[in-house]
XYZ file of C-alpha atoms in Angstrom:
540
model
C 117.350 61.531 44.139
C 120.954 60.948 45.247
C 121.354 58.280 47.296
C 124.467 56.510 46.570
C 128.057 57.530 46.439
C 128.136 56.330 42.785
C 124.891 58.096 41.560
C 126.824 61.375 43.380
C 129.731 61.238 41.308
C 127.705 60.998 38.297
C 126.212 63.834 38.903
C 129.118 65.836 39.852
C 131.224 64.977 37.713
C 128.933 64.926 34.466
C 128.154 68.256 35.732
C 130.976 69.693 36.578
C 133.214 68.887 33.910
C 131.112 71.103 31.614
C 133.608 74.043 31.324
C 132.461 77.063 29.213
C 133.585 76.522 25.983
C 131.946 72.882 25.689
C 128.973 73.063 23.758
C 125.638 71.047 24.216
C 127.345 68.059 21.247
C 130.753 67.853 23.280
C 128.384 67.777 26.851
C 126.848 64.742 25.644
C 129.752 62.647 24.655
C 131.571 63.352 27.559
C 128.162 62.791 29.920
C 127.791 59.163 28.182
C 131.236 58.203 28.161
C 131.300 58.957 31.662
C 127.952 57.019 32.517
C 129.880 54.072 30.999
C 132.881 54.782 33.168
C 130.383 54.341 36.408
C 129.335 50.842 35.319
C 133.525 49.996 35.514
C 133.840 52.230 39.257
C 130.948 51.332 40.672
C 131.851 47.918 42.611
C 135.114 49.512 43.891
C 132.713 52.009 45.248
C 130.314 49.769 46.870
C 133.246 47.805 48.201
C 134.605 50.716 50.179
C 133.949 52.766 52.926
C 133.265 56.667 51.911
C 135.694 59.104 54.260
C 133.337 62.058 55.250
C 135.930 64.256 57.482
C 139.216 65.418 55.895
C 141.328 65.151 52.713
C 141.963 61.289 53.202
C 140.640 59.286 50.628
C 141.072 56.105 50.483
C 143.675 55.794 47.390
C 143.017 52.388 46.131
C 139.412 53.385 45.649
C 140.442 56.489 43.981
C 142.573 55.372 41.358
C 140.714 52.424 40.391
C 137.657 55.004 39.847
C 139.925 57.132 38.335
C 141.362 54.418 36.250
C 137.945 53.013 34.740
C 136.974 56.332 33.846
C 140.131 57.426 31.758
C 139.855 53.853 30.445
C 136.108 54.493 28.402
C 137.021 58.133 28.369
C 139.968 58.559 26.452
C 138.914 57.431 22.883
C 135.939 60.014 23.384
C 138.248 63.016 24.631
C 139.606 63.853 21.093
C 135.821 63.812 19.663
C 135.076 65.815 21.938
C 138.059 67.921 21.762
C 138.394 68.474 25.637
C 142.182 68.923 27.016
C 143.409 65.891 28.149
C 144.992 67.222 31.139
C 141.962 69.275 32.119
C 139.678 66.206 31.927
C 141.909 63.876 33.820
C 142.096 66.482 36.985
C 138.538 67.338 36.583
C 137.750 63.483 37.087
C 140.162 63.673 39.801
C 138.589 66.209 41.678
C 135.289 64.476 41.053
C 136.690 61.472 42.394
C 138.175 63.068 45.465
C 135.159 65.360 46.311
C 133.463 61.956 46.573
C 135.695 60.365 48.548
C 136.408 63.284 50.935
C 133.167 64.909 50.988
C 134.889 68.352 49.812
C 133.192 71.039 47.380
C 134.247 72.120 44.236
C 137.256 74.515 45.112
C 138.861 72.046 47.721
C 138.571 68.949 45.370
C 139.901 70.687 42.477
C 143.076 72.075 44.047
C 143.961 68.479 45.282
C 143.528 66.981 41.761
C 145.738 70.049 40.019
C 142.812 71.336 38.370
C 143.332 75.008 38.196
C 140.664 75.798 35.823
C 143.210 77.206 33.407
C 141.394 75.694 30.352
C 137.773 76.707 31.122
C 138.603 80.278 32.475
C 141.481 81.890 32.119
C 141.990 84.413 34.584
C 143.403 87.770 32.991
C 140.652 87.092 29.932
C 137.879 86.404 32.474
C 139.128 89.606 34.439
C 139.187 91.552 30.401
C 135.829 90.589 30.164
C 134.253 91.357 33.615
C 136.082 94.791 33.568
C 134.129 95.099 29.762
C 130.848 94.309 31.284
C 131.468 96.535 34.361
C 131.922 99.462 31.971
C 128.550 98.800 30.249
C 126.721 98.471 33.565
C 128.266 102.113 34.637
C 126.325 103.410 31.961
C 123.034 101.771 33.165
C 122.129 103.631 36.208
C 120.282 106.033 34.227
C 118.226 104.311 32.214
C 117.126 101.945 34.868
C 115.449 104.657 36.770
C 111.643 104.976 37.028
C 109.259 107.395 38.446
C 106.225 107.337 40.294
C 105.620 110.860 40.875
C 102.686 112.922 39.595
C 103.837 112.168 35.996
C 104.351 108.480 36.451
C 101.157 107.900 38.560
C 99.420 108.813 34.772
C 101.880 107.504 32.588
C 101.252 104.398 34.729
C 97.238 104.958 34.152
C 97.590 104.797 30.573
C 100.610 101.761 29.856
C 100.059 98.815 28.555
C 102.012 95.739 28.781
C 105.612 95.883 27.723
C 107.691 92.638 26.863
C 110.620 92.779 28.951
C 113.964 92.320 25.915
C 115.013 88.910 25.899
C 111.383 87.453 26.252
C 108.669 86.872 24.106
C 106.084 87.333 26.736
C 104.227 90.439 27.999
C 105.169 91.531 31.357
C 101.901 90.759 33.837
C 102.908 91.653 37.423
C 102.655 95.379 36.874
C 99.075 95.736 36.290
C 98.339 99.771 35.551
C 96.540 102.065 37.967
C 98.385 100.410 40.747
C 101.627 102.239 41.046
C 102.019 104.215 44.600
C 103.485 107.503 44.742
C 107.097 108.518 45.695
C 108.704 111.408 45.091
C 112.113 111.266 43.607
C 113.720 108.867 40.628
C 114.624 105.520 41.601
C 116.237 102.547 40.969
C 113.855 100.085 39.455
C 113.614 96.048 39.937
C 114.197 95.351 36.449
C 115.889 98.413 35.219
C 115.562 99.481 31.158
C 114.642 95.989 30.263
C 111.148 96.148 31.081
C 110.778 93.165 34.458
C 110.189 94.598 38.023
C 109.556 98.396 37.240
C 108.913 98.981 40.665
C 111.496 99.889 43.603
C 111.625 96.343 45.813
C 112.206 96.929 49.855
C 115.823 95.135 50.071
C 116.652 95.294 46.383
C 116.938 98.608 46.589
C 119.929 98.023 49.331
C 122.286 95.650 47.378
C 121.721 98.203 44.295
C 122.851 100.799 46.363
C 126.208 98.654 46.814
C 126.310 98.506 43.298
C 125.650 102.646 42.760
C 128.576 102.972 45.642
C 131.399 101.009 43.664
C 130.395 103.167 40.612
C 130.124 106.368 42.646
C 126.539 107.326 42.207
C 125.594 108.718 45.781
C 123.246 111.186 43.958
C 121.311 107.968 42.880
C 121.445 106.004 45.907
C 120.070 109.001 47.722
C 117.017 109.420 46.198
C 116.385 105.757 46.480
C 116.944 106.050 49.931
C 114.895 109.499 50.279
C 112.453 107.181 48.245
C 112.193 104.873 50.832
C 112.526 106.801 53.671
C 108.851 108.460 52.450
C 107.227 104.973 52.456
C 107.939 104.836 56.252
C 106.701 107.955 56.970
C 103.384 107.317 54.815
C 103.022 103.782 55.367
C 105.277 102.650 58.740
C 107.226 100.749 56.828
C 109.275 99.917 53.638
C 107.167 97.947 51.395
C 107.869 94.810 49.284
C 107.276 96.970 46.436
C 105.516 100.395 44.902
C 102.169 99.001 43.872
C 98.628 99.267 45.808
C 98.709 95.198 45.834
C 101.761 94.976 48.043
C 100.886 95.391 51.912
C 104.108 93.773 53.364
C 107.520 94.518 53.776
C 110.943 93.082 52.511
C 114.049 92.568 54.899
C 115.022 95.722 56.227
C 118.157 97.016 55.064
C 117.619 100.936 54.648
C 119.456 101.318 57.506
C 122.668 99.678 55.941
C 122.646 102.021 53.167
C 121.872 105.077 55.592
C 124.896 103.760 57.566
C 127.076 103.367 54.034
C 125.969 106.739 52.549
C 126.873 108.407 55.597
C 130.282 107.104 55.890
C 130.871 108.806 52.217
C 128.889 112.167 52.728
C 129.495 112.872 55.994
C 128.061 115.959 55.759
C 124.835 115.065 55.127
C 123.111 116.338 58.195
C 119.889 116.678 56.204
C 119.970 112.701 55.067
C 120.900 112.081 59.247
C 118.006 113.535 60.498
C 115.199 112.528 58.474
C 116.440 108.934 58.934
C 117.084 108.771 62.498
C 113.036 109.096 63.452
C 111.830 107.082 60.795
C 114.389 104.168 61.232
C 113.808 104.141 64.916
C 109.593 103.902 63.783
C 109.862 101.328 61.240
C 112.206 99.064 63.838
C 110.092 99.796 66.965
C 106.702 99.791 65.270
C 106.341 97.187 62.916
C 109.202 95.023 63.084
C 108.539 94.886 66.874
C 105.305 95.114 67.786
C 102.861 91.785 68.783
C 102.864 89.087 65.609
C 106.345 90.050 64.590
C 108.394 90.212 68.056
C 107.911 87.090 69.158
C 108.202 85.302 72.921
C 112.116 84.559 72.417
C 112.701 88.595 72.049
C 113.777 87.749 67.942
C 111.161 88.779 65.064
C 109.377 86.961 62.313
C 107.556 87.308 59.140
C 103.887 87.624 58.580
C 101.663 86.686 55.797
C 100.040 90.454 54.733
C 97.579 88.785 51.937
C 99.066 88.099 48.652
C 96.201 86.358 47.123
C 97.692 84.165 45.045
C 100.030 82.251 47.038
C 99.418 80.473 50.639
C 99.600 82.409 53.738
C 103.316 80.343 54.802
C 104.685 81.426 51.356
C 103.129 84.589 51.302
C 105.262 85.600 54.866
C 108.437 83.961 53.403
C 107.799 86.716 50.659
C 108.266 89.531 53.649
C 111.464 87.556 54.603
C 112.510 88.179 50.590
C 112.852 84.513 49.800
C 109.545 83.164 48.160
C 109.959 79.981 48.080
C 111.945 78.649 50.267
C 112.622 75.256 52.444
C 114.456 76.329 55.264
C 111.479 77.707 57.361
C 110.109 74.180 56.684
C 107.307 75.607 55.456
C 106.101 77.568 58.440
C 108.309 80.454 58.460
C 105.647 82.354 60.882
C 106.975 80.348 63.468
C 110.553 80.659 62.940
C 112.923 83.477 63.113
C 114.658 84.324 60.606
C 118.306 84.721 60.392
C 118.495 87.449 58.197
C 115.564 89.549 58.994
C 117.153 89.583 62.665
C 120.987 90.253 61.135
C 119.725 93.413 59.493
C 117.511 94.374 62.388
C 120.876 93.979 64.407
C 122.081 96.481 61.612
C 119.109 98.707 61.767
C 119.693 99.326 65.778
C 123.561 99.696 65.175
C 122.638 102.455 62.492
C 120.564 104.106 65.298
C 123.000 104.313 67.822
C 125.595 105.861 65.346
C 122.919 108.071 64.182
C 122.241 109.214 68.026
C 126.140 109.393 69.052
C 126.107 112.060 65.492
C 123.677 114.366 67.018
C 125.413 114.161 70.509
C 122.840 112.016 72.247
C 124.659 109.888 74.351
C 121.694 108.147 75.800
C 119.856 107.263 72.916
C 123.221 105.902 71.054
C 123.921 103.865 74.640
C 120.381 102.217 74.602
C 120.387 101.417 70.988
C 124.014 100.041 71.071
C 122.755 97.625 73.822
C 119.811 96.648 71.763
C 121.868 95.617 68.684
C 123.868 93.667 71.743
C 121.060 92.061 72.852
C 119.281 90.847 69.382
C 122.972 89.875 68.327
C 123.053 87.687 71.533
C 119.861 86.240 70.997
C 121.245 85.357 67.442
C 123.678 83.039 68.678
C 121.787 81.739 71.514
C 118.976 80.260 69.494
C 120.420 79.696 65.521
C 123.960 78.977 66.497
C 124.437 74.686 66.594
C 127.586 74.378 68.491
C 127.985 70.754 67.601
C 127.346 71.378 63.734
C 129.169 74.761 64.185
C 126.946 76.456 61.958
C 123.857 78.831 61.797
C 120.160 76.987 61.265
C 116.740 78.264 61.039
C 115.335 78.703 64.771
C 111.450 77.446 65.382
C 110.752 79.366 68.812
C 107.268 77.060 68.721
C 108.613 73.739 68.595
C 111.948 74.814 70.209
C 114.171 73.548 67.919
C 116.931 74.500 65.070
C 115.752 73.326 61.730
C 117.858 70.761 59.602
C 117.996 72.795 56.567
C 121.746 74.217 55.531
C 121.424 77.735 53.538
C 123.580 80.736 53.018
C 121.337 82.412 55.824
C 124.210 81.280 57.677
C 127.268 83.591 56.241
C 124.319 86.993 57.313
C 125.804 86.914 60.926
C 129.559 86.637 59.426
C 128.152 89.739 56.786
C 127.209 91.899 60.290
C 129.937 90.868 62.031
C 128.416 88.970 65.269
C 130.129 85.521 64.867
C 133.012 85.342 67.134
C 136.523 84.239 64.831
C 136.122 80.975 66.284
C 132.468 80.827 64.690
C 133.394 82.242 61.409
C 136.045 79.561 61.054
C 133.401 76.584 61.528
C 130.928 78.474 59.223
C 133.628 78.959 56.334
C 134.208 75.694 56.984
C 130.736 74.577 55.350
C 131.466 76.446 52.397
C 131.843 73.258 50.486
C 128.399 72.661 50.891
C 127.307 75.386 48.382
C 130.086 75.821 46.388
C 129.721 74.601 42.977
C 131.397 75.521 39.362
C 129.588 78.413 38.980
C 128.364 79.714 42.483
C 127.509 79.386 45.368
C 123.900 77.450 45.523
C 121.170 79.057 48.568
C 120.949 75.618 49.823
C 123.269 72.899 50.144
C 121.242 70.470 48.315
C 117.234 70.142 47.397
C 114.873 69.185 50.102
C 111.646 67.547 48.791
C 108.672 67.984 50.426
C 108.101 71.557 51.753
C 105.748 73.401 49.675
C 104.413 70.188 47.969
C 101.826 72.874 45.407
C 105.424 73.382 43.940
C 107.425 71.101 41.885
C 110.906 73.457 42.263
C 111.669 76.093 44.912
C 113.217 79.426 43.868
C 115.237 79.824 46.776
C 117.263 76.076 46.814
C 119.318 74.262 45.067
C 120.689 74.988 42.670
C 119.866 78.698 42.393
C 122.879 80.651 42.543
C 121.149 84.169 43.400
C 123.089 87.330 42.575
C 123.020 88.862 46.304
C 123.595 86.103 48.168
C 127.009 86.224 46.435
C 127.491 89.679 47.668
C 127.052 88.370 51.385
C 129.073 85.520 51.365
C 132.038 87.344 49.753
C 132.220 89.936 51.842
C 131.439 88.534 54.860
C 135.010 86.132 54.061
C 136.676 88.861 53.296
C 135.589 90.526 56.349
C 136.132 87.716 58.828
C 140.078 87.623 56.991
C 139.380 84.825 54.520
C 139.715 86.660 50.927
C 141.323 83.726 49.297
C 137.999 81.646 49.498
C 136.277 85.183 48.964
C 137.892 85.437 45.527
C 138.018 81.897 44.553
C 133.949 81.504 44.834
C 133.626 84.886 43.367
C 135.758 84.441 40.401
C 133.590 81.112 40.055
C 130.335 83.068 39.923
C 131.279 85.590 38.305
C 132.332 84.148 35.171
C 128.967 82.535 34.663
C 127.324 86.128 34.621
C 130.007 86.919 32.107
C 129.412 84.163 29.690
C 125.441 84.314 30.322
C 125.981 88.146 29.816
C 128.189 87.436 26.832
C 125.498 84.897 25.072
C 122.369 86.381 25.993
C 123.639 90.396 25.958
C 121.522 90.246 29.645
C 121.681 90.016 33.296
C 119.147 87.835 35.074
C 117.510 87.521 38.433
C 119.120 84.507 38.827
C 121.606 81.829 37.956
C 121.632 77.660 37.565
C 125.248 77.081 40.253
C 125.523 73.613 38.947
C 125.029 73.574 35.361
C 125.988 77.335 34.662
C 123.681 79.676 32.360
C 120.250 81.182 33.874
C 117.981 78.234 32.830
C 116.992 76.934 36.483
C 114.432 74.889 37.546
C 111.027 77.203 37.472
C 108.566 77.253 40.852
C 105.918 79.538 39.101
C 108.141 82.119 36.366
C 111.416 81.650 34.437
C 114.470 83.527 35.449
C 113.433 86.775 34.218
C 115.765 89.341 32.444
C 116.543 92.332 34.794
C 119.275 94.871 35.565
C 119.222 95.592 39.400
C 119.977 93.899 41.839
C 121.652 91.331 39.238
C 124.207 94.021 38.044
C 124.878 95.713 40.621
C 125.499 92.104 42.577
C 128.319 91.578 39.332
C 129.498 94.857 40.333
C 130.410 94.061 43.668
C 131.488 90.628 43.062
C 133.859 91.590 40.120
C 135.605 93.726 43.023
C 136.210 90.789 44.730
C 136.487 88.294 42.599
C 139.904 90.363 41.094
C 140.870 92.272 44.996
């Protein structure tokens, strides 16, 4: 627990400072010569006030810090062969982010630290564009089947072990794999994890497919998914007989996407328009998930092994999470409602395509309406920022998360909005990514010792969201700075490990993160397609 402003700069700092090419040796002599620098800072510290608003500190605090750490740190620096110059601003921006309450990127650029020694920009671009080019040649060999074929081939497997594991993949059992009728674009891809298509995986893969011009690919997905409505009223979380719930809905996004590429894809356009409009007014708003306040929720649709609150944060995509507070049920969710937003936007352009001018009008009004109800009930005026809503107890939850950049990513924040969201971005930015949650919060889902979806998971799509949605809302120099900060992590991890993974560690860097019940496991989707995306703007 941090609960000083001393114990916080130890932790940033001995965290931060780790650039890439320090290896576990160097880490430790820098991490214990800066422990020994806190015993000299840490009475200036408790002797002065902390400024929490702007980029203010208070300078005699700052340089006496800054001066007891270069005092025990020095004789250290040239066994640990770290640039001077780097480590001095880096312990400058530690000491300033303290002081000022800034994130990484802010703090940083105040102390001079440009990152020039751990990163250097053209090399890290080099080596992004390299991995980009092996990723292109993925898409093909990450496709599955589950047609006639597959259903047997699927009868008969036995456990593979996913590459970069030693442990045979369990969450696939056989005879369990539901139909669908064209190729798609599995989970895990060639590596073995995930073999199934996932509801909103499937959507920021698509993004990925789009920068690499694969429409033939992110049609059948679609097509793929499309089927699932029409069979089951829905999209489910995944292909297998064991899942009965849904994922957040984002079909529509890539309906809306694809269609803005092939435009003359009236085939595509009409078998989406009735099965969009069923899946939105049929299961995403029918009694249990439409609730009183006119937004939806997630249910629990009987997972087995996990508890009926974490099962229905698993239809909301983010199982485990703290920012329902542990009863998600009786929130309503930012995101699920963003895409739904989405989803009756789609419908109206869909309508207005096939000239009915009725139909677009009343679904135009309903994306109005949900998008109102958005910032009626998760907008905090005085915080300026988006929180969890709980319609039962009538209140906005106290938990900060990159939920709050979806209504920036749809485009329903007002400028003025945007601004005092962006603003928060220090809150998640670290040294390599952008964490879900700001910090961890203890106590919410006690039957786990770490949450997947907290601090300090940096996950792959989440990235996507927040980088567009600043480039969107006319911020791109933030957009690139916490992309370029992201991405090279997946470049180094990719570099070391020859993988991608379904997630990332934002503080420490690498894919080792705390585990709630697996590892970060191995995969290609939504992972590389997220580096795809990010790359772009990381380098725009």
């Amino acid at each position: 627990m941090i609960d000083s402003p001393i114990q916080r700069i130890q932790y940033l700092i001995a965290r931060d400072c780790q650039a890439e090419t320090m290896g576990p040796r160097k880490s430790r002599i820098v991490y214990m010569a800066i422990n020994l620098a806190m015993a000299s800072a840490s009475l200036q510290f408790q002797q002065q006030p902390v400024l929490s608003t702007q980029l203010n500190p208070n300078y005699e605090v700052t340089v006496n810090y800054f001066r007891a750490l270069l005092t025990v740190i020095l004789p250290s620096m040239a066994k640990a062969m770290l640039n001077r110059r780097s480590f001095v601003s880096v312990a400058a921006a530690g000491a300033i982010t303290t002081a000022a309450k800034l994130g990484w990127a802010e703090a940083a650029a105040a102390a001079g630290f440009s990152g020039q020694n751990a990163v250097d920009e053209d090399n890290l671009r080099a080596r992004w564009l390299k991995m980009d080019e092996a990723m292109r040649g993925w898409w093909d060999g990450d496709l599955q089947r589950a047609d006639e074929e597959g259903i047997l081939r699927d009868a008969e497997s036995t456990p593979v072990i996913p590459t970069g594991t030693n442990v045979p993949w369990s969450h696939s059992p056989p005879k369990t794999l539901v139909f669908l009728p064209f190729p798609y674009s599995s989970g895990g891809g060639s590596v073995g994890s995930f073999p199934e298509i996932y509801g909103w995986d499937a959507h920021f893969i698509n993004l990925g497919l789009f920068a690499h011009d694969r429409t033939d690919i992110v049609r059948w997905n679609m097509l793929d998914q499309l089927f699932m409505i029409e069979r089951f009223g829905k999209v489910l979380n995944g292909n297998r007989t064991y899942y009965h719930g849904a994922q957040p809905p984002m079909l529509a996004m890539s309906v809306e996407k694809y269609l803005e590429v092939k435009k003359d894809d009236d085939e595509l356009a009409m078998l989406a328009y009735p099965l969009l409009e069923r899946s939105y007014t049929r299961y995403w708003n029918v009694p249990g998930h439409r609730t009183p306040i006119g937004l939806s929720t997630c249910l629990d649709s009987g997972c087995g092994d996990l508890s009926p609150e974490a099962c229905a944060e698993g239809e909301a995509g983010l199982d485990v999470t703290p920012i329902f507070g542990g009863h998600i049920s009786q929130c309503v969710p930012i995101h699920i409602n963003c895409a739904l937003v989405r989803q009756a936007h789609t419908l109206s352009i869909l309508a207005e395509r096939f000239g009915w001018t009725d139909k677009a009008a009343r679904w135009k009004q309903e994306a109005d309406t949900r998008a109102g109800l958005i910032n009626q009930y998760c907008w905090d005026e005085n915080e300026g920022c988006y929180f969890e809503y709980d319609y039962v107890q009538q209140t906005r939850l106290p938990y900060y998360s990159l939920n709050a950049y979806w209504p920036l990513w749809i485009g329903i924040a007002s400028k003025s909005q945007a601004k005092r969201v962006v603003d928060h971005l220090h809150l998640f930015d670290r040294p390599y990514g952008l964490t879900f949650t700001d910090k961890t919060y203890p106590g919410i889902h006690p039957e786990y010792k770490n949450l997947e979806w907290a601090y300090p998971e940096s996950w792959p799509q989440q990235q996507v969201v927040v980088g567009q949605a600043l480039q969107g809302y006319g911020f791109p120099d933030q957009a690139r700075a916490v992309s370029r900060r992201y991405i090279a992590n997946v470049v180094t991890t990719w570099e070391q490990t020859g993988l991608t993974w379904e997630r990332y560690d934002g503080v420490v860097g690498g894919h080792n993160v705390p585990i709630e019940r697996d590892p970060a496991q191995p995969l290609h989707g939504f992972s590389s397609a997220s580096a795809v995306v990010v790359g772009r703007i990381a380098f725009s």
